[in-house]
Amino acid sequence: MAARRGIGSMAQRTLMVLIDLDETLAAFEKHFMIKFREKYPNEPYIPVEKRNTFYIAEQYDKLNFTDDSVRLELKKIYRSEHFFRDLPEIEGGCDAVKEMAEMEGVEVFICSSPLFQYKYSAPEKYEWVEKHLGPDWINRLILTRDKTMINGDILIDDKIHITGALHNPSWKHVVFTAPNNQNMKVKGDKLRLNNWTDGTWRTMIEDFKKRL
Ligand SMILES: Cc1cn([C@H]2C[C@H](OP(=O)(O)O)[C@@H](CO)O2)c(=O)[nH]c1=O
Ligand SMILES: [Mg+2]
């Protein structure tokens, strides 16, 4: 995974790829739904395929709970210990990321935001990366609440609107299709990546390399 250079003046710059964690590699939505149903088996819930907001609590807030305390308590599910550690993988994601890191002229970093209530989510994101990608990847995990400040050529991320201190971040945003954005229009010249399993990510990365 070291930086690679070509020969002589034909050397091409390395493509720097940033990859988000939750809902790009780790299945936050599915895990939340399972935990919610375990905790509140008699309350209404939102099946993953019906999700339509980035923040899960925004949509759950509109449900008619029999017990109103659920509305206030449900954030405790993802703020609690082991929630982030135990997220299942999104199919094919970790294999794709490892393969991408082996591609000639490509450097891959994981770029993820901890919750504002960072106590469990920040260290558990390290645990997740170590377990699912391997200990070497600890060196490649960037945790930040502002992804616009991170340098890269591409950011593959399910959050459709990524904002922060920089209005023109260095990276091009590739929207990873997730329940929260599946029916949203991707504006401007942003691209979409629908999954890690049909191989389109490879073509996309090769195309970006050619355009460097
Ligand atoms: C609260 C909340 C967080 N998250 C994820 C996004 C961030 O991780 P990531 O940057 O890895 O996608 C993290 C902190 O907000 O938790 C959701 O995906 N949905 C939610 O409703
Ligand atoms: Mg995400």
PDB file of C-alpha atoms and ligand atoms in Angstrom:
ATOM      1  CA  MET A   1       0.000   0.000   0.000  1.00  0.00           C
ATOM      2  CA  ALA A   2       3.044   2.270  -0.231  1.00  0.00           C
ATOM      3  CA  ALA A   3       2.995   5.239  -2.618  1.00  0.00           C
ATOM      4  CA  ARG A   4       3.982   4.053  -6.067  1.00  0.00           C
ATOM      5  CA  ARG A   5       5.644   6.079  -8.779  1.00  0.00           C
ATOM      6  CA  GLY A   6       6.037   5.342 -12.450  1.00  0.00           C
ATOM      7  CA  ILE A   7       9.341   5.632 -14.321  1.00  0.00           C
ATOM      8  CA  GLY A   8      10.983   8.935 -15.243  1.00  0.00           C
ATOM      9  CA  SER A   9       8.937  11.844 -16.540  1.00  0.00           C
ATOM     10  CA  MET A  10       5.952   9.599 -17.304  1.00  0.00           C
ATOM     11  CA  ALA A  11       5.326   9.251 -13.563  1.00  0.00           C
ATOM     12  CA  GLN A  12       1.660   9.616 -12.810  1.00  0.00           C
ATOM     13  CA  ARG A  13       0.379  10.989  -9.562  1.00  0.00           C
ATOM     14  CA  THR A  14      -1.198   8.578  -7.095  1.00  0.00           C
ATOM     15  CA  LEU A  15      -4.999   8.605  -6.887  1.00  0.00           C
ATOM     16  CA  MET A  16      -6.008   9.351  -3.297  1.00  0.00           C
ATOM     17  CA  VAL A  17      -9.293   7.691  -2.385  1.00  0.00           C
ATOM     18  CA  LEU A  18     -11.217   8.382   0.818  1.00  0.00           C
ATOM     19  CA  ILE A  19     -13.865   5.865   1.801  1.00  0.00           C
ATOM     20  CA  ASP A  20     -16.581   6.469   4.363  1.00  0.00           C
ATOM     21  CA  LEU A  21     -17.410   3.849   6.986  1.00  0.00           C
ATOM     22  CA  ASP A  22     -21.053   3.911   8.128  1.00  0.00           C
ATOM     23  CA  GLU A  23     -23.469   2.928   5.403  1.00  0.00           C
ATOM     24  CA  THR A  24     -20.629   2.652   2.891  1.00  0.00           C
ATOM     25  CA  LEU A  25     -18.714  -0.242   4.492  1.00  0.00           C
ATOM     26  CA  ALA A  26     -20.639  -0.806   7.759  1.00  0.00           C
ATOM     27  CA  ALA A  27     -24.415  -1.396   7.846  1.00  0.00           C
ATOM     28  CA  PHE A  28     -25.575   1.250  10.368  1.00  0.00           C
ATOM     29  CA  GLU A  29     -29.208   1.250   9.186  1.00  0.00           C
ATOM     30  CA  LYS A  30     -29.753  -2.503   9.313  1.00  0.00           C
ATOM     31  CA  HIS A  31     -28.115  -2.787  12.721  1.00  0.00           C
ATOM     32  CA  PHE A  32     -30.169   0.087  14.124  1.00  0.00           C
ATOM     33  CA  MET A  33     -33.405  -1.462  12.888  1.00  0.00           C
ATOM     34  CA  ILE A  34     -32.571  -4.825  14.493  1.00  0.00           C
ATOM     35  CA  LYS A  35     -31.600  -3.218  17.809  1.00  0.00           C
ATOM     36  CA  PHE A  36     -34.678  -0.971  17.772  1.00  0.00           C
ATOM     37  CA  ARG A  37     -36.991  -3.914  17.238  1.00  0.00           C
ATOM     38  CA  GLU A  38     -35.302  -5.908  19.995  1.00  0.00           C
ATOM     39  CA  LYS A  39     -35.716  -3.031  22.428  1.00  0.00           C
ATOM     40  CA  TYR A  40     -39.209  -1.942  21.354  1.00  0.00           C
ATOM     41  CA  PRO A  41     -40.932  -5.020  19.860  1.00  0.00           C
ATOM     42  CA  ASN A  42     -44.400  -3.470  20.137  1.00  0.00           C
ATOM     43  CA  GLU A  43     -43.616  -0.100  18.591  1.00  0.00           C
ATOM     44  CA  PRO A  44     -43.775   0.869  14.919  1.00  0.00           C
ATOM     45  CA  TYR A  45     -40.442   0.930  13.081  1.00  0.00           C
ATOM     46  CA  ILE A  46     -39.102   1.869   9.655  1.00  0.00           C
ATOM     47  CA  PRO A  47     -37.939  -1.005   7.449  1.00  0.00           C
ATOM     48  CA  VAL A  48     -34.528  -0.192   5.966  1.00  0.00           C
ATOM     49  CA  GLU A  49     -35.933   0.022   2.420  1.00  0.00           C
ATOM     50  CA  LYS A  50     -38.379   2.770   3.547  1.00  0.00           C
ATOM     51  CA  ARG A  51     -35.725   5.030   5.085  1.00  0.00           C
ATOM     52  CA  ASN A  52     -35.562   8.486   3.510  1.00  0.00           C
ATOM     53  CA  THR A  53     -33.558  10.885   5.721  1.00  0.00           C
ATOM     54  CA  PHE A  54     -29.826  10.881   6.465  1.00  0.00           C
ATOM     55  CA  TYR A  55     -30.311  11.071  10.222  1.00  0.00           C
ATOM     56  CA  ILE A  56     -32.346   8.073  11.338  1.00  0.00           C
ATOM     57  CA  ALA A  57     -33.926   9.899  14.305  1.00  0.00           C
ATOM     58  CA  GLU A  58     -35.518  12.511  12.000  1.00  0.00           C
ATOM     59  CA  GLN A  59     -37.694   9.897  10.309  1.00  0.00           C
ATOM     60  CA  TYR A  60     -38.385   7.881  13.466  1.00  0.00           C
ATOM     61  CA  ASP A  61     -39.529  11.119  15.091  1.00  0.00           C
ATOM     62  CA  LYS A  62     -42.593  11.112  12.820  1.00  0.00           C
ATOM     63  CA  LEU A  63     -43.830   7.673  13.935  1.00  0.00           C
ATOM     64  CA  ASN A  64     -46.813   7.298  16.260  1.00  0.00           C
ATOM     65  CA  PHE A  65     -45.277   5.492  19.198  1.00  0.00           C
ATOM     66  CA  THR A  66     -47.585   4.060  21.841  1.00  0.00           C
ATOM     67  CA  ASP A  67     -45.061   5.230  24.414  1.00  0.00           C
ATOM     68  CA  ASP A  68     -43.770   8.732  23.748  1.00  0.00           C
ATOM     69  CA  SER A  69     -40.537   8.169  25.667  1.00  0.00           C
ATOM     70  CA  VAL A  70     -39.340   6.027  22.720  1.00  0.00           C
ATOM     71  CA  ARG A  71     -38.889   9.210  20.683  1.00  0.00           C
ATOM     72  CA  LEU A  72     -36.443  10.581  23.261  1.00  0.00           C
ATOM     73  CA  GLU A  73     -34.748   7.298  24.046  1.00  0.00           C
ATOM     74  CA  LEU A  74     -34.067   5.859  20.607  1.00  0.00           C
ATOM     75  CA  LYS A  75     -30.814   7.790  20.099  1.00  0.00           C
ATOM     76  CA  LYS A  76     -29.432   5.808  23.016  1.00  0.00           C
ATOM     77  CA  ILE A  77     -29.360   2.791  20.703  1.00  0.00           C
ATOM     78  CA  TYR A  78     -26.548   4.162  18.530  1.00  0.00           C
ATOM     79  CA  ARG A  79     -24.929   6.100  21.370  1.00  0.00           C
ATOM     80  CA  SER A  80     -24.520   2.962  23.442  1.00  0.00           C
ATOM     81  CA  GLU A  81     -21.402   0.858  23.915  1.00  0.00           C
ATOM     82  CA  HIS A  82     -20.735  -1.762  21.209  1.00  0.00           C
ATOM     83  CA  PHE A  83     -23.219  -0.377  18.669  1.00  0.00           C
ATOM     84  CA  PHE A  84     -20.496   0.787  16.272  1.00  0.00           C
ATOM     85  CA  ARG A  85     -18.165  -2.114  17.074  1.00  0.00           C
ATOM     86  CA  ASP A  86     -20.839  -4.638  16.120  1.00  0.00           C
ATOM     87  CA  LEU A  87     -22.014  -3.162  12.805  1.00  0.00           C
ATOM     88  CA  PRO A  88     -22.200  -5.836  10.114  1.00  0.00           C
ATOM     89  CA  GLU A  89     -20.338  -5.373   6.833  1.00  0.00           C
ATOM     90  CA  ILE A  90     -22.000  -4.049   3.706  1.00  0.00           C
ATOM     91  CA  GLU A  91     -21.650  -6.818   1.171  1.00  0.00           C
ATOM     92  CA  GLY A  92     -18.386  -6.842  -0.743  1.00  0.00           C
ATOM     93  CA  GLY A  93     -17.150  -3.541   0.732  1.00  0.00           C
ATOM     94  CA  CYS A  94     -14.133  -4.707   2.706  1.00  0.00           C
ATOM     95  CA  ASP A  95     -12.922  -6.992  -0.090  1.00  0.00           C
ATOM     96  CA  ALA A  96     -13.295  -4.151  -2.593  1.00  0.00           C
ATOM     97  CA  VAL A  97     -11.379  -1.731  -0.389  1.00  0.00           C
ATOM     98  CA  LYS A  98      -8.523  -4.203   0.135  1.00  0.00           C
ATOM     99  CA  GLU A  99      -8.377  -4.883  -3.596  1.00  0.00           C
ATOM    100  CA  MET A 100      -8.467  -1.156  -4.388  1.00  0.00           C
ATOM    101  CA  ALA A 101      -5.516  -0.569  -2.051  1.00  0.00           C
ATOM    102  CA  GLU A 102      -3.497  -3.065  -4.079  1.00  0.00           C
ATOM    103  CA  MET A 103      -4.186  -1.283  -7.365  1.00  0.00           C
ATOM    104  CA  GLU A 104      -1.222   0.379  -9.031  1.00  0.00           C
ATOM    105  CA  GLY A 105      -1.159   4.114  -8.312  1.00  0.00           C
ATOM    106  CA  VAL A 106      -4.008   4.128  -5.795  1.00  0.00           C
ATOM    107  CA  GLU A 107      -3.892   5.009  -2.086  1.00  0.00           C
ATOM    108  CA  VAL A 108      -6.933   4.305   0.054  1.00  0.00           C
ATOM    109  CA  PHE A 109      -7.883   5.850   3.385  1.00  0.00           C
ATOM    110  CA  ILE A 110     -11.014   5.370   5.460  1.00  0.00           C
ATOM    111  CA  CYS A 111     -12.639   8.697   6.358  1.00  0.00           C
ATOM    112  CA  SER A 112     -15.381   8.581   8.965  1.00  0.00           C
ATOM    113  CA  SER A 113     -17.121  10.924  11.397  1.00  0.00           C
ATOM    114  CA  PRO A 114     -17.547   9.891  15.011  1.00  0.00           C
ATOM    115  CA  LEU A 115     -20.795  10.876  16.669  1.00  0.00           C
ATOM    116  CA  PHE A 116     -20.740  14.182  18.558  1.00  0.00           C
ATOM    117  CA  GLN A 117     -21.211  11.873  21.558  1.00  0.00           C
ATOM    118  CA  TYR A 118     -17.875  10.316  20.640  1.00  0.00           C
ATOM    119  CA  LYS A 119     -17.227   8.200  23.747  1.00  0.00           C
ATOM    120  CA  TYR A 120     -17.973   4.828  22.159  1.00  0.00           C
ATOM    121  CA  SER A 121     -18.178   5.574  18.453  1.00  0.00           C
ATOM    122  CA  ALA A 122     -14.629   6.969  18.087  1.00  0.00           C
ATOM    123  CA  PRO A 123     -12.692   4.043  19.605  1.00  0.00           C
ATOM    124  CA  GLU A 124     -15.130   1.493  18.211  1.00  0.00           C
ATOM    125  CA  LYS A 125     -14.527   2.722  14.673  1.00  0.00           C
ATOM    126  CA  TYR A 126     -10.863   1.777  15.208  1.00  0.00           C
ATOM    127  CA  GLU A 127     -11.973  -1.636  16.488  1.00  0.00           C
ATOM    128  CA  TRP A 128     -14.212  -2.131  13.473  1.00  0.00           C
ATOM    129  CA  VAL A 129     -11.469  -1.263  11.003  1.00  0.00           C
ATOM    130  CA  GLU A 130      -8.940  -3.502  12.748  1.00  0.00           C
ATOM    131  CA  LYS A 131     -11.366  -6.426  12.792  1.00  0.00           C
ATOM    132  CA  HIS A 132     -12.761  -6.133   9.264  1.00  0.00           C
ATOM    133  CA  LEU A 133      -9.813  -4.702   7.318  1.00  0.00           C
ATOM    134  CA  GLY A 134      -6.832  -5.671   9.455  1.00  0.00           C
ATOM    135  CA  PRO A 135      -4.392  -3.937  11.844  1.00  0.00           C
ATOM    136  CA  ASP A 136      -2.458  -2.196   9.014  1.00  0.00           C
ATOM    137  CA  TRP A 137      -5.568  -0.177   8.314  1.00  0.00           C
ATOM    138  CA  ILE A 138      -5.392   1.567  11.699  1.00  0.00           C
ATOM    139  CA  ASN A 139      -2.801   3.752   9.932  1.00  0.00           C
ATOM    140  CA  ARG A 140      -5.373   4.568   7.284  1.00  0.00           C
ATOM    141  CA  LEU A 141      -8.330   5.572   9.416  1.00  0.00           C
ATOM    142  CA  ILE A 142      -9.088   9.290   9.502  1.00  0.00           C
ATOM    143  CA  LEU A 143     -11.715  10.366  12.034  1.00  0.00           C
ATOM    144  CA  THR A 144     -13.053  13.865  11.566  1.00  0.00           C
ATOM    145  CA  ARG A 145     -16.280  15.757  12.042  1.00  0.00           C
ATOM    146  CA  ASP A 146     -15.390  17.859   8.969  1.00  0.00           C
ATOM    147  CA  LYS A 147     -14.577  15.820   5.847  1.00  0.00           C
ATOM    148  CA  THR A 148     -14.202  18.954   3.694  1.00  0.00           C
ATOM    149  CA  MET A 149     -10.888  19.592   5.458  1.00  0.00           C
ATOM    150  CA  ILE A 150      -9.412  16.245   4.353  1.00  0.00           C
ATOM    151  CA  ASN A 151      -7.403  16.035   1.115  1.00  0.00           C
ATOM    152  CA  GLY A 152      -8.165  13.460  -1.526  1.00  0.00           C
ATOM    153  CA  ASP A 153      -9.237  12.960  -5.152  1.00  0.00           C
ATOM    154  CA  ILE A 154     -12.441  11.071  -4.375  1.00  0.00           C
ATOM    155  CA  LEU A 155     -14.642  10.619  -1.328  1.00  0.00           C
ATOM    156  CA  ILE A 156     -17.019   7.670  -1.556  1.00  0.00           C
ATOM    157  CA  ASP A 157     -19.723   8.441   1.017  1.00  0.00           C
ATOM    158  CA  ASP A 158     -23.451   7.806   1.475  1.00  0.00           C
ATOM    159  CA  LYS A 159     -24.178  11.279   2.869  1.00  0.00           C
ATOM    160  CA  ILE A 160     -25.665  13.202  -0.026  1.00  0.00           C
ATOM    161  CA  HIS A 161     -24.817  16.696   1.275  1.00  0.00           C
ATOM    162  CA  ILE A 162     -21.362  16.877   2.828  1.00  0.00           C
ATOM    163  CA  THR A 163     -20.696  20.308   4.233  1.00  0.00           C
ATOM    164  CA  GLY A 164     -17.993  21.871   6.360  1.00  0.00           C
ATOM    165  CA  ALA A 165     -15.522  24.716   6.592  1.00  0.00           C
ATOM    166  CA  LEU A 166     -14.354  24.346   2.967  1.00  0.00           C
ATOM    167  CA  HIS A 167     -16.908  25.134   0.262  1.00  0.00           C
ATOM    168  CA  ASN A 168     -14.741  23.540  -2.424  1.00  0.00           C
ATOM    169  CA  PRO A 169     -13.151  20.415  -0.937  1.00  0.00           C
ATOM    170  CA  SER A 170     -10.301  18.807  -2.888  1.00  0.00           C
ATOM    171  CA  TRP A 171     -12.225  15.558  -3.459  1.00  0.00           C
ATOM    172  CA  LYS A 172     -14.985  14.680  -5.856  1.00  0.00           C
ATOM    173  CA  HIS A 173     -17.923  13.195  -4.012  1.00  0.00           C
ATOM    174  CA  VAL A 174     -19.112   9.771  -5.163  1.00  0.00           C
ATOM    175  CA  VAL A 175     -22.437   9.033  -3.473  1.00  0.00           C
ATOM    176  CA  PHE A 176     -22.601   5.467  -2.215  1.00  0.00           C
ATOM    177  CA  THR A 177     -26.184   4.284  -2.565  1.00  0.00           C
ATOM    178  CA  ALA A 178     -27.732   3.589   0.843  1.00  0.00           C
ATOM    179  CA  PRO A 179     -31.289   3.400   2.212  1.00  0.00           C
ATOM    180  CA  ASN A 180     -31.161   7.071   3.248  1.00  0.00           C
ATOM    181  CA  ASN A 181     -30.339   8.357  -0.248  1.00  0.00           C
ATOM    182  CA  GLN A 182     -31.769   5.699  -2.560  1.00  0.00           C
ATOM    183  CA  ASN A 183     -34.579   7.936  -3.874  1.00  0.00           C
ATOM    184  CA  MET A 184     -32.682  11.214  -3.825  1.00  0.00           C
ATOM    185  CA  LYS A 185     -31.394  12.920  -6.947  1.00  0.00           C
ATOM    186  CA  VAL A 186     -27.634  13.271  -7.095  1.00  0.00           C
ATOM    187  CA  LYS A 187     -27.038  16.884  -8.127  1.00  0.00           C
ATOM    188  CA  GLY A 188     -24.326  18.468 -10.257  1.00  0.00           C
ATOM    189  CA  ASP A 189     -21.508  16.306 -11.548  1.00  0.00           C
ATOM    190  CA  LYS A 190     -21.512  13.929  -8.588  1.00  0.00           C
ATOM    191  CA  LEU A 191     -21.404  10.232  -9.379  1.00  0.00           C
ATOM    192  CA  ARG A 192     -23.160   7.321  -7.721  1.00  0.00           C
ATOM    193  CA  LEU A 193     -21.761   3.955  -6.760  1.00  0.00           C
ATOM    194  CA  ASN A 194     -24.615   1.525  -6.131  1.00  0.00           C
ATOM    195  CA  ASN A 195     -22.801  -1.405  -4.556  1.00  0.00           C
ATOM    196  CA  TRP A 196     -19.439  -3.102  -4.065  1.00  0.00           C
ATOM    197  CA  THR A 197     -20.453  -6.344  -5.734  1.00  0.00           C
ATOM    198  CA  ASP A 198     -20.966  -5.751  -9.468  1.00  0.00           C
ATOM    199  CA  GLY A 199     -17.407  -4.551 -10.150  1.00  0.00           C
ATOM    200  CA  THR A 200     -18.353  -1.026 -11.309  1.00  0.00           C
ATOM    201  CA  TRP A 201     -16.114   0.429  -8.572  1.00  0.00           C
ATOM    202  CA  ARG A 202     -13.065  -0.917 -10.477  1.00  0.00           C
ATOM    203  CA  THR A 203     -14.019   0.829 -13.706  1.00  0.00           C
ATOM    204  CA  MET A 204     -14.756   4.006 -11.777  1.00  0.00           C
ATOM    205  CA  ILE A 205     -11.342   4.004 -10.091  1.00  0.00           C
ATOM    206  CA  GLU A 206      -9.590   3.286 -13.422  1.00  0.00           C
ATOM    207  CA  ASP A 207     -11.475   6.209 -14.999  1.00  0.00           C
ATOM    208  CA  PHE A 208     -10.438   8.557 -12.203  1.00  0.00           C
ATOM    209  CA  LYS A 209      -6.812   7.429 -12.593  1.00  0.00           C
ATOM    210  CA  LYS A 210      -6.888   8.226 -16.321  1.00  0.00           C
ATOM    211  CA  ARG A 211      -8.168  11.739 -15.589  1.00  0.00           C
ATOM    212  CA  LEU A 212      -5.395  12.636 -13.101  1.00  0.00           C
TER     213      LEU A 212
HETATM  214  C1  LIG B   1     -26.885   9.709  13.915  1.00  0.00           C
HETATM  215  C2  LIG B   1     -26.458   8.996  12.670  1.00  0.00           C
HETATM  216  C3  LIG B   1     -25.134   8.776  12.409  1.00  0.00           C
HETATM  217  N1  LIG B   1     -24.755   8.114  11.286  1.00  0.00           N
HETATM  218  C4  LIG B   1     -23.342   7.857  11.042  1.00  0.00           C
HETATM  219  C5  LIG B   1     -22.709   8.780  10.066  1.00  0.00           C
HETATM  220  C6  LIG B   1     -21.298   8.991  10.620  1.00  0.00           C
HETATM  221  O1  LIG B   1     -20.411   7.982  10.171  1.00  0.00           O
HETATM  222  P1  LIG B   1     -19.664   7.928   8.748  1.00  0.00           P
HETATM  223  O2  LIG B   1     -18.968   9.243   8.563  1.00  0.00           O
HETATM  224  O3  LIG B   1     -18.717   6.785   8.884  1.00  0.00           O
HETATM  225  O4  LIG B   1     -20.715   7.668   7.737  1.00  0.00           O
HETATM  226  C7  LIG B   1     -21.466   8.778  12.097  1.00  0.00           C
HETATM  227  C8  LIG B   1     -21.561  10.068  12.899  1.00  0.00           C
HETATM  228  O5  LIG B   1     -22.603  10.869  12.469  1.00  0.00           O
HETATM  229  O6  LIG B   1     -22.629   7.994  12.264  1.00  0.00           O
HETATM  230  C9  LIG B   1     -25.669   7.679  10.365  1.00  0.00           C
HETATM  231  O7  LIG B   1     -25.296   7.093   9.344  1.00  0.00           O
HETATM  232  N2  LIG B   1     -26.999   7.899  10.598  1.00  0.00           N
HETATM  233  C10 LIG B   1     -27.437   8.534  11.723  1.00  0.00           C
HETATM  234  O8  LIG B   1     -28.652   8.712  11.915  1.00  0.00           O
HETATM  235 MG    MG B   2     -21.722   7.242   6.034  1.00  0.00          MG
END
